[in-house]
Short mmCIF file of C-alpha atoms and ligand atoms in Angstrom, two decimals:
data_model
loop_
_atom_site.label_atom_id
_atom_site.label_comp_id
_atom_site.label_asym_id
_atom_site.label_seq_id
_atom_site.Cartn_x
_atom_site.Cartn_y
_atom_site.Cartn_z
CA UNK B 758 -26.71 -20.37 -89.85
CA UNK B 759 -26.19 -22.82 -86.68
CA UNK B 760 -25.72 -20.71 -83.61
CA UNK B 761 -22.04 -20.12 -82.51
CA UNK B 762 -21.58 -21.92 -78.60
CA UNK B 763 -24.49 -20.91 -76.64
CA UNK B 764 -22.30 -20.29 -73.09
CA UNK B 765 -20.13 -17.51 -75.03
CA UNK B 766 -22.21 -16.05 -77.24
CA UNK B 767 -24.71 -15.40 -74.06
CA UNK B 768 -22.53 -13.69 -72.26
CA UNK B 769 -22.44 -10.01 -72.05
CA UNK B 770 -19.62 -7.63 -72.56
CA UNK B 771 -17.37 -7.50 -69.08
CA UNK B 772 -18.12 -5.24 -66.95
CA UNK B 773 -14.57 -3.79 -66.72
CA UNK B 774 -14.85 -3.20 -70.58
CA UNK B 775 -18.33 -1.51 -70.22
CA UNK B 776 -17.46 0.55 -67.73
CA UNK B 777 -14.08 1.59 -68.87
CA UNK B 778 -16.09 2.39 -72.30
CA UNK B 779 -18.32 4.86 -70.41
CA UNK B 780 -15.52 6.27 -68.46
CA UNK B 781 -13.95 7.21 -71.97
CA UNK B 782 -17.48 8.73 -72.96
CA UNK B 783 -17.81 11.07 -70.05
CA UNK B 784 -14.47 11.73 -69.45
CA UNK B 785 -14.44 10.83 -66.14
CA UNK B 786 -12.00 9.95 -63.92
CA UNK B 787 -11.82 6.02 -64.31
CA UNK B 788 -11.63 4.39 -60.78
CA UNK B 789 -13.30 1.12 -62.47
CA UNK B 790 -10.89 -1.11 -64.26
CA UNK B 791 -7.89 -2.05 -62.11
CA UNK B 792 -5.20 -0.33 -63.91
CA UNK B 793 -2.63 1.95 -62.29
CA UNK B 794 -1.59 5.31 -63.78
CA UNK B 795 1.89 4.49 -62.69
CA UNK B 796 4.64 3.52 -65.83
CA UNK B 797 5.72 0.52 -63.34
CA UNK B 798 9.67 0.18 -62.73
CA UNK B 799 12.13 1.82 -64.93
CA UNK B 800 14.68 -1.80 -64.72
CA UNK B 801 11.19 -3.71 -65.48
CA UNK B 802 10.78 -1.43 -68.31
CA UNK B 803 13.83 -1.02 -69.95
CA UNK B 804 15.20 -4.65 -69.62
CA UNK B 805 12.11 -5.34 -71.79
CA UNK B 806 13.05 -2.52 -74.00
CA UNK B 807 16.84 -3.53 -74.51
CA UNK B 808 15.47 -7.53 -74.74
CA UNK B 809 13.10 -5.85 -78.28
CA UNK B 810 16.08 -3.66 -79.57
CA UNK B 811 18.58 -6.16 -79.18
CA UNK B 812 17.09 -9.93 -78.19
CA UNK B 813 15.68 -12.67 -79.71
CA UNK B 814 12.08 -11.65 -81.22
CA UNK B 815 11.38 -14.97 -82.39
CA UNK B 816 9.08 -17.31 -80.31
CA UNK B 817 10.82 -18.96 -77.16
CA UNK B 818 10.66 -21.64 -75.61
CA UNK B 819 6.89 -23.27 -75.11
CA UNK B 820 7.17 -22.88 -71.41
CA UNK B 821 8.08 -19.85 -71.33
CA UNK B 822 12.12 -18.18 -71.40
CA UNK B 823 14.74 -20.30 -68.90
CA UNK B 824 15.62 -16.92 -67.31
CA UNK B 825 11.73 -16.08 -66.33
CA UNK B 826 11.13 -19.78 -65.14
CA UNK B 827 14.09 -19.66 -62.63
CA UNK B 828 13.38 -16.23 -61.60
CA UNK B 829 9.66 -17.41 -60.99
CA UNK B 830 11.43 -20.56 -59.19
CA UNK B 831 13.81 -18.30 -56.98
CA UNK B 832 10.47 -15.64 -56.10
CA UNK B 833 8.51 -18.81 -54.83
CA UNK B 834 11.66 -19.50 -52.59
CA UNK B 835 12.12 -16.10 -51.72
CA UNK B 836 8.91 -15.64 -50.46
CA UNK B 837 6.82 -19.02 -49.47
CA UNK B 838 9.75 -20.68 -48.83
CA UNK B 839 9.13 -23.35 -51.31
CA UNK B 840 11.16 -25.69 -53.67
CA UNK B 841 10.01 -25.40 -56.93
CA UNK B 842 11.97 -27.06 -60.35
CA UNK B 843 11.98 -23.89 -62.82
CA UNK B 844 12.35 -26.99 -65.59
CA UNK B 845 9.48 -28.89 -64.98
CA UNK B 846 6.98 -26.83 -62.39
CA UNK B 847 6.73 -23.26 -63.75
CA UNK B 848 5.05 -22.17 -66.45
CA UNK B 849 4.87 -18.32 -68.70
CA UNK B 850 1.20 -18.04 -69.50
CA UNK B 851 -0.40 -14.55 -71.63
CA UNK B 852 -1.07 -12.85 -68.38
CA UNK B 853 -3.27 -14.65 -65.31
CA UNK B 854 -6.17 -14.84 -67.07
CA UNK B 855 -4.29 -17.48 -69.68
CA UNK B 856 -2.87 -18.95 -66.51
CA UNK B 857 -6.75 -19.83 -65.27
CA UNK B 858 -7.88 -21.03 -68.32
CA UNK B 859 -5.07 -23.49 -68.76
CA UNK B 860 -5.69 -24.43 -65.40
CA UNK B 861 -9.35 -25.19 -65.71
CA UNK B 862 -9.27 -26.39 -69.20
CA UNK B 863 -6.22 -29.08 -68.43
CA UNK B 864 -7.41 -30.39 -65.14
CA UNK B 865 -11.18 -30.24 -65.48
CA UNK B 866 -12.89 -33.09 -66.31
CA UNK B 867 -16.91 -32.54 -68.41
CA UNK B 868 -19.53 -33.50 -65.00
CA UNK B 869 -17.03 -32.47 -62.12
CA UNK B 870 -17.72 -30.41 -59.36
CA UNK B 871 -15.50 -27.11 -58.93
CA UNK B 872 -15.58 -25.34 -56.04
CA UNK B 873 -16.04 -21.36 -55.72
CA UNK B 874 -16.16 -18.73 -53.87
CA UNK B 875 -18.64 -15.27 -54.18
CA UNK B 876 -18.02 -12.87 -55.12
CA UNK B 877 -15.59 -13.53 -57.78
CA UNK B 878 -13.36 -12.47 -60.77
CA UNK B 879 -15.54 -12.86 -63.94
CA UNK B 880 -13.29 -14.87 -66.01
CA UNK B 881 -13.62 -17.73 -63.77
CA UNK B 882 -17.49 -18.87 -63.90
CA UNK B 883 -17.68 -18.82 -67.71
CA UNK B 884 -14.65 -20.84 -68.06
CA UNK B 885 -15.24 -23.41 -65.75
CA UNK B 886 -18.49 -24.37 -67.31
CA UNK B 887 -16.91 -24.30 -70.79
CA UNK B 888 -14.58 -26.69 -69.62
CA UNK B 889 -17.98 -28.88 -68.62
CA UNK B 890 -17.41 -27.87 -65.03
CA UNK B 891 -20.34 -27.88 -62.75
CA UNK B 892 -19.82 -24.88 -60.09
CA UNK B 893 -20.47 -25.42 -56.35
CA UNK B 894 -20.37 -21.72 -55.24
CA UNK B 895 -20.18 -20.74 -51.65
CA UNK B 896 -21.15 -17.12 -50.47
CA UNK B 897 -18.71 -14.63 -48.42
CA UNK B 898 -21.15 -12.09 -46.95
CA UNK B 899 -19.76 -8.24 -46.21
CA UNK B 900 -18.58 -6.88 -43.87
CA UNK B 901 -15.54 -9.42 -42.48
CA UNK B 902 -16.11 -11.63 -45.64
CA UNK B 903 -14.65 -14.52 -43.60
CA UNK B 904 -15.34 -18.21 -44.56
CA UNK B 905 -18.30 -19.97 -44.25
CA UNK B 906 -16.53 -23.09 -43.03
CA UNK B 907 -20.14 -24.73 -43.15
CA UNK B 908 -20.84 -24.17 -45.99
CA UNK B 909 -17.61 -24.68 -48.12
CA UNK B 910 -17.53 -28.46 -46.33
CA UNK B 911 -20.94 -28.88 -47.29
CA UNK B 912 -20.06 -27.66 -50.84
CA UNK B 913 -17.06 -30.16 -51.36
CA UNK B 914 -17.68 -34.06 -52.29
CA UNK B 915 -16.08 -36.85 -53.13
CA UNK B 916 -16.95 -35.40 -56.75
CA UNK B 917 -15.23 -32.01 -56.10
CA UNK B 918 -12.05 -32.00 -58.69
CA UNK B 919 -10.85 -28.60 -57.77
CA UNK B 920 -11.83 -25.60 -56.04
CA UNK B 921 -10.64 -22.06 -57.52
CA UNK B 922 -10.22 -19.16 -55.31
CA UNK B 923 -8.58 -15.91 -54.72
CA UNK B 924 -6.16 -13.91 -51.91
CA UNK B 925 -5.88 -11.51 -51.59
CA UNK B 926 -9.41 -11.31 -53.20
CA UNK B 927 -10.63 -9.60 -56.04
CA UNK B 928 -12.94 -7.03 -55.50
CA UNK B 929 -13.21 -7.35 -51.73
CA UNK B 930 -10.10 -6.82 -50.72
CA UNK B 931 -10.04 -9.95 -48.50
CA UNK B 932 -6.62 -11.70 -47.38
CA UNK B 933 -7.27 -15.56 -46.22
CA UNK B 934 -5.54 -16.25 -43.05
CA UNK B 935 -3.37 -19.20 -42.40
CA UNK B 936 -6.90 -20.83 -40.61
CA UNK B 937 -9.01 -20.44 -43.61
CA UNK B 938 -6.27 -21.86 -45.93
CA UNK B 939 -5.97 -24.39 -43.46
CA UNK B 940 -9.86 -25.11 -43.37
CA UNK B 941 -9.54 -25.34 -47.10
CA UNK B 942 -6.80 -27.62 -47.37
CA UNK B 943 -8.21 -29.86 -45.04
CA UNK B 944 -11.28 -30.29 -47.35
CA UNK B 945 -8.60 -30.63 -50.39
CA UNK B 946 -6.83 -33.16 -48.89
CA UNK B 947 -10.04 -35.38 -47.60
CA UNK B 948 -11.56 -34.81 -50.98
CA UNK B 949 -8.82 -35.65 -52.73
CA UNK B 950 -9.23 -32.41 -54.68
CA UNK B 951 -6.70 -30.32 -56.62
CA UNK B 952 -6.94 -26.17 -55.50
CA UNK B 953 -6.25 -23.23 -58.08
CA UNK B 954 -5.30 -20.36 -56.47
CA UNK B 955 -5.55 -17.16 -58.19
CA UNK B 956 -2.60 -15.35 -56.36
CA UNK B 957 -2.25 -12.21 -58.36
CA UNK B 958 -2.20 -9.92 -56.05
CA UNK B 959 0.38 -11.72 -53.81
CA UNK B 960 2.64 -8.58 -52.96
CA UNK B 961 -0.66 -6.09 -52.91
CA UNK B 962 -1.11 -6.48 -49.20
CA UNK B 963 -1.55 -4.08 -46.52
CA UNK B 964 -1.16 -3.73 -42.76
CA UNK B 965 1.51 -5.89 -42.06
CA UNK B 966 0.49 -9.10 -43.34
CA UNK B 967 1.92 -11.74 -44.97
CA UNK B 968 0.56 -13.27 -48.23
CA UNK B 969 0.79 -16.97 -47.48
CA UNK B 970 0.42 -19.71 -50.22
CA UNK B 971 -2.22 -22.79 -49.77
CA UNK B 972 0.73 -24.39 -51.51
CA UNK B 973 3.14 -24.43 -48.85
CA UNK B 974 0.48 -26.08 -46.67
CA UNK B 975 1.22 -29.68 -45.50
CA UNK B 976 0.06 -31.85 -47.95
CA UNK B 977 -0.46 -29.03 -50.79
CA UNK B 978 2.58 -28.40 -52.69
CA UNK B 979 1.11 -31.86 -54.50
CA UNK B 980 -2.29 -30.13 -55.74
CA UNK B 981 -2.09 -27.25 -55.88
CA UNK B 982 -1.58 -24.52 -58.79
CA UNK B 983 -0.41 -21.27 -58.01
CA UNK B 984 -1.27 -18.25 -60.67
CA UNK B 985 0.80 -15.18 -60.24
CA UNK B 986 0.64 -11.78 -62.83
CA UNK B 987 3.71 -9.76 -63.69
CA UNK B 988 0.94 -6.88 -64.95
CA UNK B 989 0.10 -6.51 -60.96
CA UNK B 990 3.45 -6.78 -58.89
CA UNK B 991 4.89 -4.63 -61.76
CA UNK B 992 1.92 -2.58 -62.43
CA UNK B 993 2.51 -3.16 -66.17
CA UNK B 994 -1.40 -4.88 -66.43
CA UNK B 995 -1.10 -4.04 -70.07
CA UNK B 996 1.87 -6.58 -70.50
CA UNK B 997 -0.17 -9.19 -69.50
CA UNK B 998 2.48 -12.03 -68.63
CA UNK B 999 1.27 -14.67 -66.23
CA UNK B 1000 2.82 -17.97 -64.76
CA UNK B 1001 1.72 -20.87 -62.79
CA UNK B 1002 3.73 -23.15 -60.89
CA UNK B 1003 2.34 -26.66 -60.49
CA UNK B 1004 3.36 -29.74 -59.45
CA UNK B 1005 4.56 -31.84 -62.49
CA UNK B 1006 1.75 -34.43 -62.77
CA UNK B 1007 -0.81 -31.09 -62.64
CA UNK B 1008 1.56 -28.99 -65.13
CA UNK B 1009 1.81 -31.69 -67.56
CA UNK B 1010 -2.13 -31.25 -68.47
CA UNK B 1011 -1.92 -26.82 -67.68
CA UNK B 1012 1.30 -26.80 -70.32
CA UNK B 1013 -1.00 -29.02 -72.70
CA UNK B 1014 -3.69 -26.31 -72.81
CA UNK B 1015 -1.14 -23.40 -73.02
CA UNK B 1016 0.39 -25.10 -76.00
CA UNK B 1017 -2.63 -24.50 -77.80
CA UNK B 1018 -4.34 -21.55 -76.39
CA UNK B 1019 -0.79 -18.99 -76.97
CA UNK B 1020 1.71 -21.54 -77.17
CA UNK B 1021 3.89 -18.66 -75.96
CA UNK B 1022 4.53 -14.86 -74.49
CA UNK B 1023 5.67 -11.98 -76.24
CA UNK B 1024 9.81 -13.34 -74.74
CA UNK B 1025 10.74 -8.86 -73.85
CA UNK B 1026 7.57 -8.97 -71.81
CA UNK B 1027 9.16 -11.98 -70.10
CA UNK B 1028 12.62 -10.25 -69.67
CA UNK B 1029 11.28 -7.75 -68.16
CA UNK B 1030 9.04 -9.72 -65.92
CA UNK B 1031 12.20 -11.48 -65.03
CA UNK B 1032 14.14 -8.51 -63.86
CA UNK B 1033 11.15 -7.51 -62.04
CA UNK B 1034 10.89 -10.61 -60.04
CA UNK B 1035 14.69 -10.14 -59.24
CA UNK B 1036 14.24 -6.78 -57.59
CA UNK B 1037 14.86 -6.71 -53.66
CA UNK B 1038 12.93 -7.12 -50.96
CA UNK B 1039 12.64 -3.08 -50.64
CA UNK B 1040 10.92 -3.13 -54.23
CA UNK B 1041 8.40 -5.67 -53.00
CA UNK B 1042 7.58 -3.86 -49.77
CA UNK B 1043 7.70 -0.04 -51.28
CA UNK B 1044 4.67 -1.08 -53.74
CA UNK B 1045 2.58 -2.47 -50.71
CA UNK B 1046 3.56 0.89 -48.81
CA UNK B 1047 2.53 3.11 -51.55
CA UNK B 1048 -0.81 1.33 -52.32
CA UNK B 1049 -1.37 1.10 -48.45
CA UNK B 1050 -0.90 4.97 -48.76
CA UNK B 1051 -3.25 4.85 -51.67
CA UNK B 1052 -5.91 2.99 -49.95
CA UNK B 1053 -5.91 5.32 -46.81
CA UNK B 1054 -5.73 8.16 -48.94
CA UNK B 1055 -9.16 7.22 -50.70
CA UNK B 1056 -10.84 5.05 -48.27
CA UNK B 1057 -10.83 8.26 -45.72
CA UNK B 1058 -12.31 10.65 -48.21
CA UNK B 1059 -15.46 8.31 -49.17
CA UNK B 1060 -15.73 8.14 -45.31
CA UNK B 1061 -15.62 12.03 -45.26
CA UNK B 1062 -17.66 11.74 -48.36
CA UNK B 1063 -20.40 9.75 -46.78
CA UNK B 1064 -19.88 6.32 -48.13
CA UNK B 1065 -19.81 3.50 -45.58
CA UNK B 1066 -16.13 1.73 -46.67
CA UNK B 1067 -15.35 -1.61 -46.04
CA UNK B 1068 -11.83 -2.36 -44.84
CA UNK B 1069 -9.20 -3.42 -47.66
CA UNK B 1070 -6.80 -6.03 -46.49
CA UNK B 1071 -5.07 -5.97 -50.13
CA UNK B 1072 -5.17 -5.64 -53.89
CA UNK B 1073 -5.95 -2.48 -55.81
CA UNK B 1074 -9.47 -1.83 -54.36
CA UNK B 1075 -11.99 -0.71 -51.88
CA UNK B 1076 -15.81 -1.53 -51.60
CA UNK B 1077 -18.02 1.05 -50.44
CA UNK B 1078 -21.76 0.75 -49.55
CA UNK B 1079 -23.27 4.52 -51.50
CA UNK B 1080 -26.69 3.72 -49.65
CA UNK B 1081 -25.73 6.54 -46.75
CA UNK B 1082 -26.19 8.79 -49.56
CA UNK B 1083 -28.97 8.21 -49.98
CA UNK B 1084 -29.00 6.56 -53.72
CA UNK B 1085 -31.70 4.48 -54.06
CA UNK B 1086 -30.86 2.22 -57.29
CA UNK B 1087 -28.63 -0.70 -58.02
CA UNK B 1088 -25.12 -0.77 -57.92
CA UNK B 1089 -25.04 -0.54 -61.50
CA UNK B 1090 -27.34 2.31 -61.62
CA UNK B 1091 -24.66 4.17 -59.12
CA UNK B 1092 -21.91 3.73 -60.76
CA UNK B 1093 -23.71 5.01 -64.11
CA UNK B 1094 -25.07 7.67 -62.20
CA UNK B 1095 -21.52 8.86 -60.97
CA UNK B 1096 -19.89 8.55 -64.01
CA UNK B 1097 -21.58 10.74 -65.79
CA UNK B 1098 -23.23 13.09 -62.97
CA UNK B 1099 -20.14 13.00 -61.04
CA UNK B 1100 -17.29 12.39 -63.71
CA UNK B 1101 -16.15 9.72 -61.61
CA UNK B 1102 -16.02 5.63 -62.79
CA UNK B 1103 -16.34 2.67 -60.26
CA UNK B 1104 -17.57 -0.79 -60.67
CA UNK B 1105 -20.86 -1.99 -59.38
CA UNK B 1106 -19.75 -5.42 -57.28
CA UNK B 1107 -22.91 -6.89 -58.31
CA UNK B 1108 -21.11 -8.57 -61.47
CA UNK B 1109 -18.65 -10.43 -59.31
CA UNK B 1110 -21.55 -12.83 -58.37
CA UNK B 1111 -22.72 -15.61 -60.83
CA UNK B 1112 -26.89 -14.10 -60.63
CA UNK B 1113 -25.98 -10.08 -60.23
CA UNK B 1114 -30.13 -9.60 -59.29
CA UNK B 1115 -29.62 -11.88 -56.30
CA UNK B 1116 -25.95 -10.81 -55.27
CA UNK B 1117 -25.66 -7.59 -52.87
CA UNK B 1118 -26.95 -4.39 -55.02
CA UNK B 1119 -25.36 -1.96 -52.87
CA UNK B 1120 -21.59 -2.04 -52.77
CA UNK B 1121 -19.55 0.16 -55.51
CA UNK B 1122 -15.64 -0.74 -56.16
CA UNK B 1123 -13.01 1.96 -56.36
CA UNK B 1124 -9.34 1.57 -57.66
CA UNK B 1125 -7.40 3.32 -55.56
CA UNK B 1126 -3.93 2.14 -57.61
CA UNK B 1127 -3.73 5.70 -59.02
CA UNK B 1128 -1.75 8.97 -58.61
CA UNK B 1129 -2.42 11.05 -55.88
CA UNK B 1130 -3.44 14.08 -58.25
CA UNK B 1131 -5.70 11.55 -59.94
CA UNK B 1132 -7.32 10.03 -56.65
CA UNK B 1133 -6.89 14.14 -55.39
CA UNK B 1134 -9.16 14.75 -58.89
CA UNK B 1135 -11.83 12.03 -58.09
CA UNK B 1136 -12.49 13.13 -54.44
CA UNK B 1137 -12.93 16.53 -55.23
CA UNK B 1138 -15.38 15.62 -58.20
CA UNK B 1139 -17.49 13.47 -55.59
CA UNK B 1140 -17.34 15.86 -52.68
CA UNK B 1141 -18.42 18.41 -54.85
CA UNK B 1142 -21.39 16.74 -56.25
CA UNK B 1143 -22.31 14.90 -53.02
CA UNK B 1144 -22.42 17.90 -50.94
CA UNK B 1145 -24.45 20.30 -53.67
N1 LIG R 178 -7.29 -12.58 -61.43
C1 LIG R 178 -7.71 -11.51 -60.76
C2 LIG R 178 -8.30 -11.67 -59.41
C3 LIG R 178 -7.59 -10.24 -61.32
O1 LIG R 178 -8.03 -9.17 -60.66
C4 LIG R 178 -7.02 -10.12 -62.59
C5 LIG R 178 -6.94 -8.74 -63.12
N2 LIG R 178 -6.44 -8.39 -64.11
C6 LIG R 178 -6.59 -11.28 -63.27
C7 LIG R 178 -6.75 -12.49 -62.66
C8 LIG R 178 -6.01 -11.25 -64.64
O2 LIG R 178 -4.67 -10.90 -64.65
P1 LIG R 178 -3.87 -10.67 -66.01
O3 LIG R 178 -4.08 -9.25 -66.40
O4 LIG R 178 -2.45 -10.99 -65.69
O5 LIG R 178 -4.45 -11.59 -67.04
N1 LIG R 179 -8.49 -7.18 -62.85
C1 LIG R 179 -8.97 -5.87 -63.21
C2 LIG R 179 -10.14 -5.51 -62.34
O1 LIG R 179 -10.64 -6.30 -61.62
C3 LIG R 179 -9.37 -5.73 -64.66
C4 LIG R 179 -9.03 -6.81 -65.59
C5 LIG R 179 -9.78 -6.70 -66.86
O2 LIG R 179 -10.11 -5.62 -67.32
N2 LIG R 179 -10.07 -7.80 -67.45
O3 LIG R 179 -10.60 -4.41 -62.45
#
């Protein structure tokens, strides 16, 4: 037999999979896999419900249902204060990770340079070099993770067609300020380069910041994608409706790729996602309260615990470095060794990095998106064992 396409078939099961796998094994309390324990809205849910009983199960339009465009249209407005056409600039993707690969796929060109920045979420890597993308990746180093405006110049060229990144950032838990996504745009802009930005965690942010948009940067709203999730701001991840909005000329190539990855989106999900994005301001800021209450909740009992914690500026996680505790292996070896010694699950941050053996080998992620009896569960399973 010829060999299937050497890229996928080399690549290993993902590590949210593998760990989530284990987690089921040892019954342990799964802090891996971002996923919260939460049922998500009860208008998100049952508009989707009524929309199955009672709508049209037949497939909708290709780019996605009028209602769920405008409401993506309206949230854009709402909150970046930009003018998006619902007709021609939005489109319903099969959750984020759709979004990206339409992205990359329709705008990526075999032999040009993409832009990217470490660590990073694993779908990204693997699909840019399908898409004959050659990756330029530039390193954030712990603790501040702030950009190395050096090196991210030196990494653009007159060849780069896109860089992809992330904010707030997956698994770091990084929020770009308005200079970095300046710094970047600048380099868009003299590079003549197009920027993805994974925004998926838009309305996970803590401590009184803002989530700000490259796209509503001077001289952005022209190249730039945005990718948001209706699985994270409704904490239905199982749902797995995406969208992008893009500029037309960009969206004409994404809305190619969709057409033949899904063509569509299961259209209830989309209700639903559309009465989610209509909810108020107070919904919006009550799910960055609660996971801010979340994140303090955990973060200060791995400090008690022992772990050094980085700070979380956003999304559903928090990296902690396990060597005060004196574990001597590799991340992945620690997060083995505390899902089944401890009956806990995180993920080792190693596999956000393109090489794992020459990333950081110390940090472990935690979800903290979770009920307080189940994050109340965890920390008593780890203080226990951690203190015997
Ligand atoms: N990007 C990032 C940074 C993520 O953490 C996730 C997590 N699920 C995705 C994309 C994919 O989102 P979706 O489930 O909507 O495909
Ligand atoms: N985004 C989630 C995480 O980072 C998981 C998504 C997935 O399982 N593919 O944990």
């Amino acid at each position: 037999m010829k060999i299937a396409n050497s890229l996928m078939s080399g690549l290993g099961t993902t590590v949210f999979e593998v760990m989530s796998a284990l987690a089921r094994q040892h019954q342990s309390v799964n802090l891996g896999q971002g996923f919260p324990d939460d049922k998500g809205p009860e208008a998100v849910r049952r508009a989707a419900a009524d929309y199955l009983m009672d709508g049209h199960n037949q497939y909708p339009p290709m780019m996605g249902l009028p209602e769920l465009r405008q409401a993506v249209a309206a949230h854009a407005k709402r909150f970046q204060g930009l003018e998006v056409d619902w007709q021609s600039e939005v489109l319903v993707t099969s959750g984020a990770t759709e979004a990206l690969g339409d992205c990359l796929f329709g705008l990526i060109e075999p032999g040009d340079e993409v832009v990217l920045i470490e660590p990073l979420y694993d779908s990204y890597l693997p699909i840019v070099r399908r898409a004959g993308g050659i990756p330029k990746l530039v390193r954030l180093e712990p603790p501040t993770w702030s950009l190395p405006r050096e090196a991210l110049a030196a990494a653009f060229s007159d060849r780069t067609k896109l860089i992809l990144f992330n904010t707030p950032m997956n698994p770091c838990s990084k929020v770009f300020d308005r200079e970095e996504l300046e710094f970047i745009a600048a380099l868009c802009r003299k590079h003549d380069a197009y920027a993805v930005c994974d925004e998926v965690y838009e309305h996970i942010i803590f401590d009184d910041r803002r989530h700000l948009s490259i796209m509503a940067l001077p001289g952005m709203r022209e190249r730039t994608a945005r990718i948001g999730s209706a699985g994270k701001s409704f904490s239905v991840t199982g749902w797995k409706v995406g969208y992008v909005t893009a500029p037309v000329e960009m969206m004409k190539a994404i809305a190619k790729t969709h057409q033949f990855m899904t063509f569509t989106t299961p259209p209830n999900l989309q209700w639903g996602a559309a009465a989610g994005l209509r909810l108020d301001d107070g919904y919006y800021s009550g799910l960055a309260g609660d996971m801010q209450r979340k994140r303090d909740r955990l973060a200060g009992a791995l400090a008690a615990i022992g772990f050094d914690v980085l700070p979380a500026h956003g999304t559903y996680f928090v990296t902690t470095d396990f060597r005060p505790l004196g574990f001597n292996g590799t991340d992945e070896d620690f997060c083995r060794y505390i899902t089944v010694e401890a009956g806990v699950t995180a993920v080792p941050v190693s596999a956000f990095y393109d090489q794992p053996e020459a990333a950081p080998r110390h940090f472990a992620r935690f979800c903290f998106c979770k009920h307080d009896e189940t994050l109340d569960t965890a920390i008593a399973r780890l203080s226990a064992h951690f203190k015997a």
